Amino acid sequence: MYNVGVISHSPYCALDTGSWLKLICGASFHHLPSIRNLALVYSLAGVDCIDFAAEPAVLHTVQAGVDQAQILAQRWSMSFRRPWLMASLNAGEDPHFRKAYFDPTQCPSDCPQPCERVCPALAINHTGVLQDRCYGCGRCEPVCPLGLVEFVSKTYAIPELVQFLLKADIDAIEVHTQPTSTEPFCGLFEDLRPLLPRLKLFSVSVSDGEGLENFVQQVGQVIQNSSLSEQAKQHLVWQTDGRPMSGDLGATSTSRQSVALASKFYALQPKGHLQLAGGTNHKTAALIDTAAFPIAGVAFGSYARKLVQEEVDGALIEDNMQCLSLALNKAQALVAPYKPHLEIRCHG
Ligand code: SF4
Ligand code: SF4
């Protein structure tokens, strides 16, 4: 059904050549049918890595999606390389690790439900917030005239988390944090010590803020002095989270904030690679072309998910070939500017 170019680049090579792409399933996104189909579609489209909530059910679901992608690729004689799997954690408070909720019995019966209209994840209905779909973007909070929306942050029990990660078949870890959270980061990094030697990649996702320079210096030093492999140290990823969870708004400005933050990082010259996130969308590739410093790649989250939301939000996507074909074409259009050698042509 499909022809595809040869996938020859390793993920390390993608980082070294500026063609690295990651799908962000969402650190707080737990809608398993969508996650499975997202993993399937974007694996076939050729992403290098998939990141997801560090929980057993989510990991197994991502693996199931990638397994099915591999089966389809073999059936269609497509070249295929399994993306690296990256578990997302947080050090300190972080908006990626929260969920909204409200009590629907408190809502006036004549409320026009602006919260439902602004939610990009179809996570709100008459019963309140559907917890598995909410990924914490925060857009429902300011539009509620009664201030009913609140957030609950996710906190991991570290010993259980480390036990799970030690047994899990993952390639990489990402820690979301803030420039003011050097201490929580270092504490978590110490807890992760037993895992570090076997990781292929480590990523630090950070937003802009006061103290960025000190944070980058101290955290960079801790990582470079750790037991991570030399390759992982060399390919350390700094994810510049310009405007968290905003890429689906579609505006160029959301990508600009990520590029602007990457520029600040570049001035600090940390060891490793700069990778954009937080506001990335279909306008990001053009902005990268104009950047006066090297960018190793891009992570797509809310934009990538929204792009194929209709197709992935249900049963096994491969049971409806028209649906799969549509989703794959959209995903490939997002991937193509970074990986032109992966041109997919649909014959059926
Ligand atoms: S708008 Fe964002 S925070 Fe609110 S329910 Fe939807 S996904 Fe969750
Ligand atoms: S906007 Fe506020 S009051 Fe209206 S439905 Fe949403 S949560 Fe309820």
mmCIF file of C-alpha atoms and ligand atoms in Angstrom:
data_model
loop_
_atom_site.group_PDB
_atom_site.id
_atom_site.type_symbol
_atom_site.label_atom_id
_atom_site.label_comp_id
_atom_site.label_asym_id
_atom_site.label_seq_id
_atom_site.Cartn_x
_atom_site.Cartn_y
_atom_site.Cartn_z
ATOM 1 C CA MET A 1 0.000 0.000 0.000
ATOM 2 C CA TYR A 2 2.859 2.398 0.745
ATOM 3 C CA ASN A 3 6.318 3.099 -0.636
ATOM 4 C CA VAL A 4 8.786 4.788 1.623
ATOM 5 C CA GLY A 5 12.366 6.023 1.502
ATOM 6 C CA VAL A 6 15.031 4.170 3.449
ATOM 7 C CA ILE A 7 15.268 5.096 7.131
ATOM 8 C CA SER A 8 19.017 4.984 7.576
ATOM 9 C CA HIS A 9 19.666 7.592 10.241
ATOM 10 C CA SER A 10 19.958 6.575 13.866
ATOM 11 C CA PRO A 11 18.310 8.903 16.386
ATOM 12 C CA TYR A 12 21.813 10.095 17.412
ATOM 13 C CA CYS A 13 22.528 10.896 13.783
ATOM 14 C CA ALA A 14 19.218 12.767 13.548
ATOM 15 C CA LEU A 15 20.274 14.919 16.508
ATOM 16 C CA ASP A 16 23.708 15.532 14.996
ATOM 17 C CA THR A 17 22.254 16.549 11.640
ATOM 18 C CA GLY A 18 19.351 18.706 12.861
ATOM 19 C CA SER A 19 16.621 16.304 11.748
ATOM 20 C CA TRP A 20 15.527 14.917 15.141
ATOM 21 C CA LEU A 21 11.761 14.653 15.657
ATOM 22 C CA LYS A 22 9.863 13.628 18.744
ATOM 23 C CA LEU A 23 6.171 13.004 19.306
ATOM 24 C CA ILE A 24 5.004 14.193 22.697
ATOM 25 C CA CYS A 25 2.075 12.029 23.757
ATOM 26 C CA GLY A 26 1.754 14.251 26.802
ATOM 27 C CA ALA A 27 3.103 13.829 30.318
ATOM 28 C CA SER A 28 -0.460 14.077 31.634
ATOM 29 C CA PHE A 29 -2.345 12.552 28.722
ATOM 30 C CA HIS A 30 -3.856 9.179 29.578
ATOM 31 C CA HIS A 31 -6.432 8.443 26.877
ATOM 32 C CA LEU A 32 -5.049 5.034 25.975
ATOM 33 C CA PRO A 33 -6.881 4.418 22.658
ATOM 34 C CA SER A 34 -5.574 7.738 21.308
ATOM 35 C CA ILE A 35 -2.068 7.144 22.667
ATOM 36 C CA ARG A 36 -1.879 3.736 20.994
ATOM 37 C CA ASN A 37 -3.010 5.114 17.619
ATOM 38 C CA LEU A 38 -0.769 8.191 17.917
ATOM 39 C CA ALA A 39 2.241 5.948 18.539
ATOM 40 C CA LEU A 40 1.305 3.821 15.532
ATOM 41 C CA VAL A 41 0.778 6.721 13.122
ATOM 42 C CA TYR A 42 3.823 8.782 14.085
ATOM 43 C CA SER A 43 6.082 5.702 14.183
ATOM 44 C CA LEU A 44 5.114 4.990 10.587
ATOM 45 C CA ALA A 45 5.662 8.655 9.734
ATOM 46 C CA GLY A 46 9.256 8.294 10.941
ATOM 47 C CA VAL A 47 9.672 10.134 14.265
ATOM 48 C CA ASP A 48 12.858 9.358 16.199
ATOM 49 C CA CYS A 49 11.317 9.282 19.638
ATOM 50 C CA ILE A 50 7.998 9.195 21.494
ATOM 51 C CA ASP A 51 7.611 10.637 24.963
ATOM 52 C CA PHE A 52 4.802 9.752 27.357
ATOM 53 C CA ALA A 53 3.712 9.634 30.999
ATOM 54 C CA ALA A 54 5.998 7.414 33.072
ATOM 55 C CA GLU A 55 3.340 4.876 33.986
ATOM 56 C CA PRO A 56 3.108 1.150 33.158
ATOM 57 C CA ALA A 57 -0.269 1.286 31.352
ATOM 58 C CA VAL A 58 0.870 4.172 29.156
ATOM 59 C CA LEU A 59 4.210 2.541 28.328
ATOM 60 C CA HIS A 60 2.491 -0.736 27.353
ATOM 61 C CA THR A 61 0.052 1.190 25.183
ATOM 62 C CA VAL A 62 2.811 3.076 23.363
ATOM 63 C CA GLN A 63 4.676 -0.212 22.837
ATOM 64 C CA ALA A 64 1.505 -1.788 21.401
ATOM 65 C CA GLY A 65 1.155 1.090 18.929
ATOM 66 C CA VAL A 66 4.786 0.839 17.831
ATOM 67 C CA ASP A 67 4.532 -2.989 17.549
ATOM 68 C CA GLN A 68 1.520 -2.657 15.274
ATOM 69 C CA ALA A 69 3.300 -0.001 13.192
ATOM 70 C CA GLN A 70 6.172 -2.438 12.707
ATOM 71 C CA ILE A 71 3.778 -5.204 11.604
ATOM 72 C CA LEU A 72 2.152 -2.873 9.069
ATOM 73 C CA ALA A 73 5.526 -1.659 7.795
ATOM 74 C CA GLN A 74 6.614 -5.279 7.189
ATOM 75 C CA ARG A 75 3.341 -6.046 5.433
ATOM 76 C CA TRP A 76 3.758 -3.019 3.170
ATOM 77 C CA SER A 77 7.524 -3.586 2.649
ATOM 78 C CA MET A 78 8.233 -0.226 4.230
ATOM 79 C CA SER A 79 11.548 0.605 5.803
ATOM 80 C CA PHE A 80 10.939 1.018 9.524
ATOM 81 C CA ARG A 81 12.960 1.931 12.582
ATOM 82 C CA ARG A 82 11.393 1.747 16.018
ATOM 83 C CA PRO A 83 11.382 5.160 17.691
ATOM 84 C CA TRP A 84 13.097 5.473 21.038
ATOM 85 C CA LEU A 85 10.735 5.495 23.982
ATOM 86 C CA MET A 86 11.148 8.319 26.488
ATOM 87 C CA ALA A 87 9.447 8.456 29.891
ATOM 88 C CA SER A 88 8.511 11.964 31.088
ATOM 89 C CA LEU A 89 8.998 12.962 34.716
ATOM 90 C CA ASN A 90 8.890 16.217 36.629
ATOM 91 C CA ALA A 91 11.152 17.856 39.155
ATOM 92 C CA GLY A 92 9.207 20.505 41.051
ATOM 93 C CA GLU A 93 5.803 21.931 40.108
ATOM 94 C CA ASP A 94 5.155 21.788 36.384
ATOM 95 C CA PRO A 95 1.990 22.490 34.372
ATOM 96 C CA HIS A 96 2.578 19.388 32.244
ATOM 97 C CA PHE A 97 1.845 17.241 35.294
ATOM 98 C CA ARG A 98 -1.587 18.440 36.343
ATOM 99 C CA LYS A 99 -5.212 17.904 35.508
ATOM 100 C CA ALA A 100 -8.188 20.224 35.652
ATOM 101 C CA TYR A 101 -11.401 19.408 37.476
ATOM 102 C CA PHE A 102 -14.660 21.074 38.482
ATOM 103 C CA ASP A 103 -17.876 19.978 40.114
ATOM 104 C CA PRO A 104 -20.556 20.079 37.367
ATOM 105 C CA THR A 105 -23.337 20.261 39.962
ATOM 106 C CA GLN A 106 -22.092 23.785 40.749
ATOM 107 C CA CYS A 107 -22.514 24.946 37.132
ATOM 108 C CA PRO A 108 -25.603 27.049 36.348
ATOM 109 C CA SER A 109 -27.929 25.230 33.940
ATOM 110 C CA ASP A 110 -27.816 28.185 31.511
ATOM 111 C CA CYS A 111 -23.997 28.375 31.351
ATOM 112 C CA PRO A 112 -22.976 28.358 27.661
ATOM 113 C CA GLN A 113 -20.004 26.142 28.667
ATOM 114 C CA PRO A 114 -17.086 28.160 27.320
ATOM 115 C CA CYS A 115 -14.792 25.707 29.126
ATOM 116 C CA GLU A 116 -15.913 22.923 26.798
ATOM 117 C CA ARG A 117 -15.468 25.077 23.700
ATOM 118 C CA VAL A 118 -11.867 26.072 24.477
ATOM 119 C CA CYS A 119 -10.679 22.609 25.487
ATOM 120 C CA PRO A 120 -8.412 21.274 22.727
ATOM 121 C CA ALA A 121 -8.601 17.710 24.026
ATOM 122 C CA LEU A 122 -12.380 17.098 24.047
ATOM 123 C CA ALA A 123 -11.883 16.621 27.776
ATOM 124 C CA ILE A 124 -14.961 18.470 29.064
ATOM 125 C CA ASN A 125 -18.604 17.453 28.892
ATOM 126 C CA HIS A 126 -21.689 17.659 31.124
ATOM 127 C CA THR A 127 -20.056 15.304 33.637
ATOM 128 C CA GLY A 128 -17.086 17.617 34.180
ATOM 129 C CA VAL A 129 -13.487 16.969 33.147
ATOM 130 C CA LEU A 130 -12.703 13.573 31.600
ATOM 131 C CA GLN A 131 -9.525 12.908 33.510
ATOM 132 C CA ASP A 132 -7.873 10.581 30.992
ATOM 133 C CA ARG A 133 -8.170 13.196 28.221
ATOM 134 C CA CYS A 134 -7.131 16.333 30.155
ATOM 135 C CA TYR A 135 -3.457 17.170 29.724
ATOM 136 C CA GLY A 136 -3.394 20.260 31.893
ATOM 137 C CA CYS A 137 -3.131 23.044 29.302
ATOM 138 C CA GLY A 138 -5.095 25.421 31.525
ATOM 139 C CA ARG A 139 -7.294 27.034 28.881
ATOM 140 C CA CYS A 140 -10.558 26.169 30.632
ATOM 141 C CA GLU A 141 -9.655 28.005 33.842
ATOM 142 C CA PRO A 142 -9.785 31.694 32.789
ATOM 143 C CA VAL A 143 -12.993 31.317 30.749
ATOM 144 C CA CYS A 144 -15.135 30.023 33.611
ATOM 145 C CA PRO A 145 -17.154 33.014 34.880
ATOM 146 C CA LEU A 146 -17.557 31.394 38.296
ATOM 147 C CA GLY A 147 -13.958 30.346 38.793
ATOM 148 C CA LEU A 148 -14.933 26.705 39.280
ATOM 149 C CA VAL A 149 -11.949 25.136 37.526
ATOM 150 C CA GLU A 150 -9.118 23.943 39.743
ATOM 151 C CA PHE A 151 -6.022 21.841 39.150
ATOM 152 C CA VAL A 152 -4.529 18.817 40.821
ATOM 153 C CA SER A 153 -0.813 18.223 40.324
ATOM 154 C CA LYS A 154 0.580 14.769 39.793
ATOM 155 C CA THR A 155 3.332 13.711 42.165
ATOM 156 C CA TYR A 156 5.174 10.452 41.664
ATOM 157 C CA ALA A 157 6.115 8.173 44.540
ATOM 158 C CA ILE A 158 9.826 8.086 43.713
ATOM 159 C CA PRO A 159 10.782 4.575 44.990
ATOM 160 C CA GLU A 160 7.914 2.984 42.995
ATOM 161 C CA LEU A 161 8.739 5.115 39.975
ATOM 162 C CA VAL A 162 12.387 4.069 39.998
ATOM 163 C CA GLN A 163 11.430 0.394 40.403
ATOM 164 C CA PHE A 164 9.093 0.670 37.414
ATOM 165 C CA LEU A 165 11.686 2.461 35.273
ATOM 166 C CA LEU A 166 14.395 -0.057 36.154
ATOM 167 C CA LYS A 167 12.256 -2.875 34.742
ATOM 168 C CA ALA A 168 10.747 -0.885 31.866
ATOM 169 C CA ASP A 169 11.953 -1.266 28.314
ATOM 170 C CA ILE A 170 12.640 2.412 27.692
ATOM 171 C CA ASP A 171 15.478 4.216 25.915
ATOM 172 C CA ALA A 172 15.338 7.659 27.429
ATOM 173 C CA ILE A 173 14.121 9.855 30.244
ATOM 174 C CA GLU A 174 13.019 13.455 30.157
ATOM 175 C CA VAL A 175 12.714 15.644 33.224
ATOM 176 C CA HIS A 176 10.430 18.671 33.029
ATOM 177 C CA THR A 177 11.516 21.400 35.356
ATOM 178 C CA GLN A 178 11.880 25.168 35.875
ATOM 179 C CA PRO A 179 14.971 27.401 36.199
ATOM 180 C CA THR A 180 14.135 27.847 39.899
ATOM 181 C CA SER A 181 14.089 24.083 40.488
ATOM 182 C CA THR A 182 17.786 23.206 40.470
ATOM 183 C CA GLU A 183 17.510 21.511 43.856
ATOM 184 C CA PRO A 184 14.454 19.333 43.013
ATOM 185 C CA PHE A 185 16.115 18.433 39.709
ATOM 186 C CA CYS A 186 19.346 17.334 41.400
ATOM 187 C CA GLY A 187 17.369 15.337 43.986
ATOM 188 C CA LEU A 188 15.417 13.489 41.303
ATOM 189 C CA PHE A 189 18.545 12.949 39.208
ATOM 190 C CA GLU A 190 20.222 11.336 42.219
ATOM 191 C CA ASP A 191 17.184 9.055 42.671
ATOM 192 C CA LEU A 192 17.497 8.029 39.021
ATOM 193 C CA ARG A 193 21.172 7.092 39.421
ATOM 194 C CA PRO A 194 20.679 3.279 39.114
ATOM 195 C CA LEU A 195 19.053 3.820 35.728
ATOM 196 C CA LEU A 196 21.469 6.245 34.155
ATOM 197 C CA PRO A 197 24.139 3.891 32.704
ATOM 198 C CA ARG A 198 21.620 2.081 30.509
ATOM 199 C CA LEU A 199 19.860 5.147 29.066
ATOM 200 C CA LYS A 200 20.566 6.081 25.460
ATOM 201 C CA LEU A 201 19.366 9.628 25.954
ATOM 202 C CA PHE A 202 18.555 12.134 28.657
ATOM 203 C CA SER A 203 16.511 15.272 28.099
ATOM 204 C CA VAL A 204 15.929 18.324 30.293
ATOM 205 C CA SER A 205 12.776 20.253 29.422
ATOM 206 C CA VAL A 206 12.750 23.774 30.789
ATOM 207 C CA SER A 207 10.761 26.977 30.293
ATOM 208 C CA ASP A 208 12.186 30.486 30.382
ATOM 209 C CA GLY A 209 12.542 32.242 33.719
ATOM 210 C CA GLU A 210 14.763 33.951 36.200
ATOM 211 C CA GLY A 211 17.933 32.072 37.035
ATOM 212 C CA LEU A 212 18.153 30.229 33.708
ATOM 213 C CA GLU A 213 21.920 30.741 33.406
ATOM 214 C CA ASN A 214 22.697 29.308 36.847
ATOM 215 C CA PHE A 215 20.266 26.462 36.284
ATOM 216 C CA VAL A 216 21.838 25.466 32.978
ATOM 217 C CA GLN A 217 25.368 25.632 34.397
ATOM 218 C CA GLN A 218 24.638 23.661 37.557
ATOM 219 C CA VAL A 219 22.362 21.063 35.999
ATOM 220 C CA GLY A 220 24.672 20.679 33.004
ATOM 221 C CA GLN A 221 27.596 20.013 35.330
ATOM 222 C CA VAL A 222 25.666 17.445 37.389
ATOM 223 C CA ILE A 223 24.682 15.595 34.222
ATOM 224 C CA GLN A 224 28.164 15.653 32.712
ATOM 225 C CA ASN A 225 29.627 14.280 35.981
ATOM 226 C CA SER A 226 27.078 11.452 36.148
ATOM 227 C CA SER A 227 27.194 7.775 35.140
ATOM 228 C CA LEU A 228 25.306 8.387 31.896
ATOM 229 C CA SER A 229 27.142 6.898 28.924
ATOM 230 C CA GLU A 230 29.479 9.201 27.013
ATOM 231 C CA GLN A 231 27.108 9.090 24.035
ATOM 232 C CA ALA A 232 24.166 10.101 26.201
ATOM 233 C CA LYS A 233 26.193 12.959 27.716
ATOM 234 C CA GLN A 234 27.329 14.104 24.323
ATOM 235 C CA HIS A 235 23.747 14.010 23.019
ATOM 236 C CA LEU A 236 22.113 15.531 26.081
ATOM 237 C CA VAL A 237 18.918 17.239 24.897
ATOM 238 C CA TRP A 238 17.881 20.649 26.213
ATOM 239 C CA GLN A 239 14.205 20.924 25.341
ATOM 240 C CA THR A 240 13.360 24.630 25.135
ATOM 241 C CA ASP A 241 9.735 24.761 26.223
ATOM 242 C CA GLY A 242 8.898 28.202 24.818
ATOM 243 C CA ARG A 243 5.168 28.394 25.415
ATOM 244 C CA PRO A 244 4.079 25.129 26.977
ATOM 245 C CA MET A 245 1.210 23.202 25.353
ATOM 246 C CA SER A 246 0.301 25.922 22.838
ATOM 247 C CA GLY A 247 1.304 24.556 19.401
ATOM 248 C CA ASP A 248 -2.281 23.752 18.415
ATOM 249 C CA LEU A 249 -3.159 27.458 18.574
ATOM 250 C CA GLY A 250 -1.446 27.532 15.186
ATOM 251 C CA ALA A 251 0.165 30.959 15.555
ATOM 252 C CA THR A 252 3.737 31.673 14.415
ATOM 253 C CA SER A 253 4.310 33.480 17.726
ATOM 254 C CA THR A 254 4.055 30.262 19.708
ATOM 255 C CA SER A 255 6.960 28.768 17.717
ATOM 256 C CA ARG A 256 8.877 32.034 18.023
ATOM 257 C CA GLN A 257 8.910 31.753 21.809
ATOM 258 C CA SER A 258 10.535 28.350 21.572
ATOM 259 C CA VAL A 259 13.163 29.603 19.100
ATOM 260 C CA ALA A 260 13.790 32.677 21.296
ATOM 261 C CA LEU A 261 14.391 30.459 24.315
ATOM 262 C CA ALA A 262 16.704 28.228 22.264
ATOM 263 C CA SER A 263 18.659 31.356 21.336
ATOM 264 C CA LYS A 264 19.121 32.150 25.044
ATOM 265 C CA PHE A 265 20.338 28.602 25.613
ATOM 266 C CA TYR A 266 22.746 28.868 22.702
ATOM 267 C CA ALA A 267 24.327 31.962 24.280
ATOM 268 C CA LEU A 268 24.964 29.864 27.417
ATOM 269 C CA GLN A 269 26.752 27.183 25.336
ATOM 270 C CA PRO A 270 25.623 24.124 27.295
ATOM 271 C CA LYS A 271 27.033 20.765 26.200
ATOM 272 C CA GLY A 272 24.486 18.826 24.143
ATOM 273 C CA HIS A 273 21.716 19.635 21.690
ATOM 274 C CA LEU A 274 18.959 22.227 21.558
ATOM 275 C CA GLN A 275 15.516 20.893 20.677
ATOM 276 C CA LEU A 276 12.386 23.029 20.368
ATOM 277 C CA ALA A 277 9.041 22.334 22.056
ATOM 278 C CA GLY A 278 6.209 24.337 23.617
ATOM 279 C CA GLY A 279 4.433 26.090 20.749
ATOM 280 C CA THR A 280 5.884 24.054 17.877
ATOM 281 C CA ASN A 281 3.616 23.508 14.890
ATOM 282 C CA HIS A 282 3.568 23.580 11.073
ATOM 283 C CA LYS A 283 5.191 27.040 11.129
ATOM 284 C CA THR A 284 8.248 25.942 13.082
ATOM 285 C CA ALA A 285 10.311 24.550 10.180
ATOM 286 C CA ALA A 286 10.388 27.925 8.407
ATOM 287 C CA LEU A 287 11.525 29.653 11.595
ATOM 288 C CA ILE A 288 14.336 27.144 12.087
ATOM 289 C CA ASP A 289 15.610 27.956 8.602
ATOM 290 C CA THR A 290 16.080 31.583 9.667
ATOM 291 C CA ALA A 291 17.749 30.816 13.018
ATOM 292 C CA ALA A 292 21.389 31.866 13.226
ATOM 293 C CA PHE A 293 22.396 28.964 15.478
ATOM 294 C CA PRO A 294 22.087 25.155 15.268
ATOM 295 C CA ILE A 295 18.833 23.516 16.330
ATOM 296 C CA ALA A 296 18.966 19.729 16.572
ATOM 297 C CA GLY A 297 15.282 19.108 16.152
ATOM 298 C CA VAL A 298 11.726 19.598 17.234
ATOM 299 C CA ALA A 299 9.209 17.960 19.534
ATOM 300 C CA PHE A 300 5.544 18.221 18.587
ATOM 301 C CA GLY A 301 2.905 17.822 21.274
ATOM 302 C CA SER A 302 -0.511 19.462 21.266
ATOM 303 C CA TYR A 303 -0.213 20.328 17.559
ATOM 304 C CA ALA A 304 0.652 16.776 16.495
ATOM 305 C CA ARG A 305 -2.147 15.327 18.585
ATOM 306 C CA LYS A 306 -4.761 17.826 17.411
ATOM 307 C CA LEU A 307 -3.735 17.290 13.779
ATOM 308 C CA VAL A 308 -4.923 13.670 13.806
ATOM 309 C CA GLN A 309 -7.361 13.857 16.713
ATOM 310 C CA GLU A 310 -10.397 12.800 14.681
ATOM 311 C CA GLU A 311 -8.653 9.761 13.250
ATOM 312 C CA VAL A 312 -6.897 8.475 16.366
ATOM 313 C CA ASP A 313 -9.682 9.068 18.876
ATOM 314 C CA GLY A 314 -11.332 5.666 18.823
ATOM 315 C CA ALA A 315 -10.887 2.042 17.936
ATOM 316 C CA LEU A 316 -7.817 0.400 16.416
ATOM 317 C CA ILE A 317 -6.951 2.757 13.576
ATOM 318 C CA GLU A 318 -5.666 0.002 11.281
ATOM 319 C CA ASP A 319 -9.194 -1.460 11.170
ATOM 320 C CA ASN A 320 -10.198 1.537 9.060
ATOM 321 C CA MET A 321 -7.647 1.947 6.273
ATOM 322 C CA GLN A 322 -9.165 5.188 5.045
ATOM 323 C CA CYS A 323 -8.767 6.667 8.493
ATOM 324 C CA LEU A 324 -5.203 5.385 8.848
ATOM 325 C CA SER A 325 -4.268 6.703 5.419
ATOM 326 C CA LEU A 326 -5.649 10.154 6.245
ATOM 327 C CA ALA A 327 -3.839 10.311 9.589
ATOM 328 C CA LEU A 328 -0.604 9.066 8.070
ATOM 329 C CA ASN A 329 -0.700 11.653 5.301
ATOM 330 C CA LYS A 330 -1.188 14.437 7.860
ATOM 331 C CA ALA A 331 1.593 13.116 10.101
ATOM 332 C CA GLN A 332 3.940 12.723 7.166
ATOM 333 C CA ALA A 333 3.273 16.313 6.063
ATOM 334 C CA LEU A 334 4.441 17.449 9.516
ATOM 335 C CA VAL A 335 7.525 15.215 9.407
ATOM 336 C CA ALA A 336 8.517 15.855 5.775
ATOM 337 C CA PRO A 337 10.305 19.231 6.164
ATOM 338 C CA TYR A 338 12.714 17.596 8.622
ATOM 339 C CA LYS A 339 13.031 14.217 6.933
ATOM 340 C CA PRO A 340 12.547 14.698 3.186
ATOM 341 C CA HIS A 341 14.116 11.264 2.536
ATOM 342 C CA LEU A 342 11.028 9.656 4.136
ATOM 343 C CA GLU A 343 8.594 10.504 1.400
ATOM 344 C CA ILE A 344 5.590 8.186 1.698
ATOM 345 C CA ARG A 345 3.376 7.615 -1.301
ATOM 346 C CA CYS A 346 -0.016 6.103 -0.751
ATOM 347 C CA HIS A 347 -1.170 3.701 -3.470
ATOM 348 C CA GLY A 348 -4.406 2.554 -1.967
HETATM 349 S S1 SF4 B 1 -8.791 22.934 28.559
HETATM 350 FE FE1 SF4 B 1 -6.833 21.947 28.988
HETATM 351 S S2 SF4 B 1 -6.757 21.887 31.263
HETATM 352 FE FE2 SF4 B 1 -8.891 22.260 30.689
HETATM 353 S S3 SF4 B 1 -9.816 20.209 30.595
HETATM 354 FE FE3 SF4 B 1 -9.136 20.717 28.526
HETATM 355 S S4 SF4 B 1 -7.081 19.809 28.405
HETATM 356 FE FE4 SF4 B 1 -7.630 19.941 30.575
HETATM 357 S S1 SF4 B 2 -17.616 27.597 32.318
HETATM 358 FE FE1 SF4 B 2 -17.571 27.176 34.513
HETATM 359 S S2 SF4 B 2 -19.716 27.236 35.113
HETATM 360 FE FE2 SF4 B 2 -19.694 27.046 32.895
HETATM 361 S S3 SF4 B 2 -19.841 24.819 32.495
HETATM 362 FE FE3 SF4 B 2 -17.650 25.374 32.549
HETATM 363 S S4 SF4 B 2 -16.999 25.004 34.672
HETATM 364 FE FE4 SF4 B 2 -19.274 25.113 34.665
#
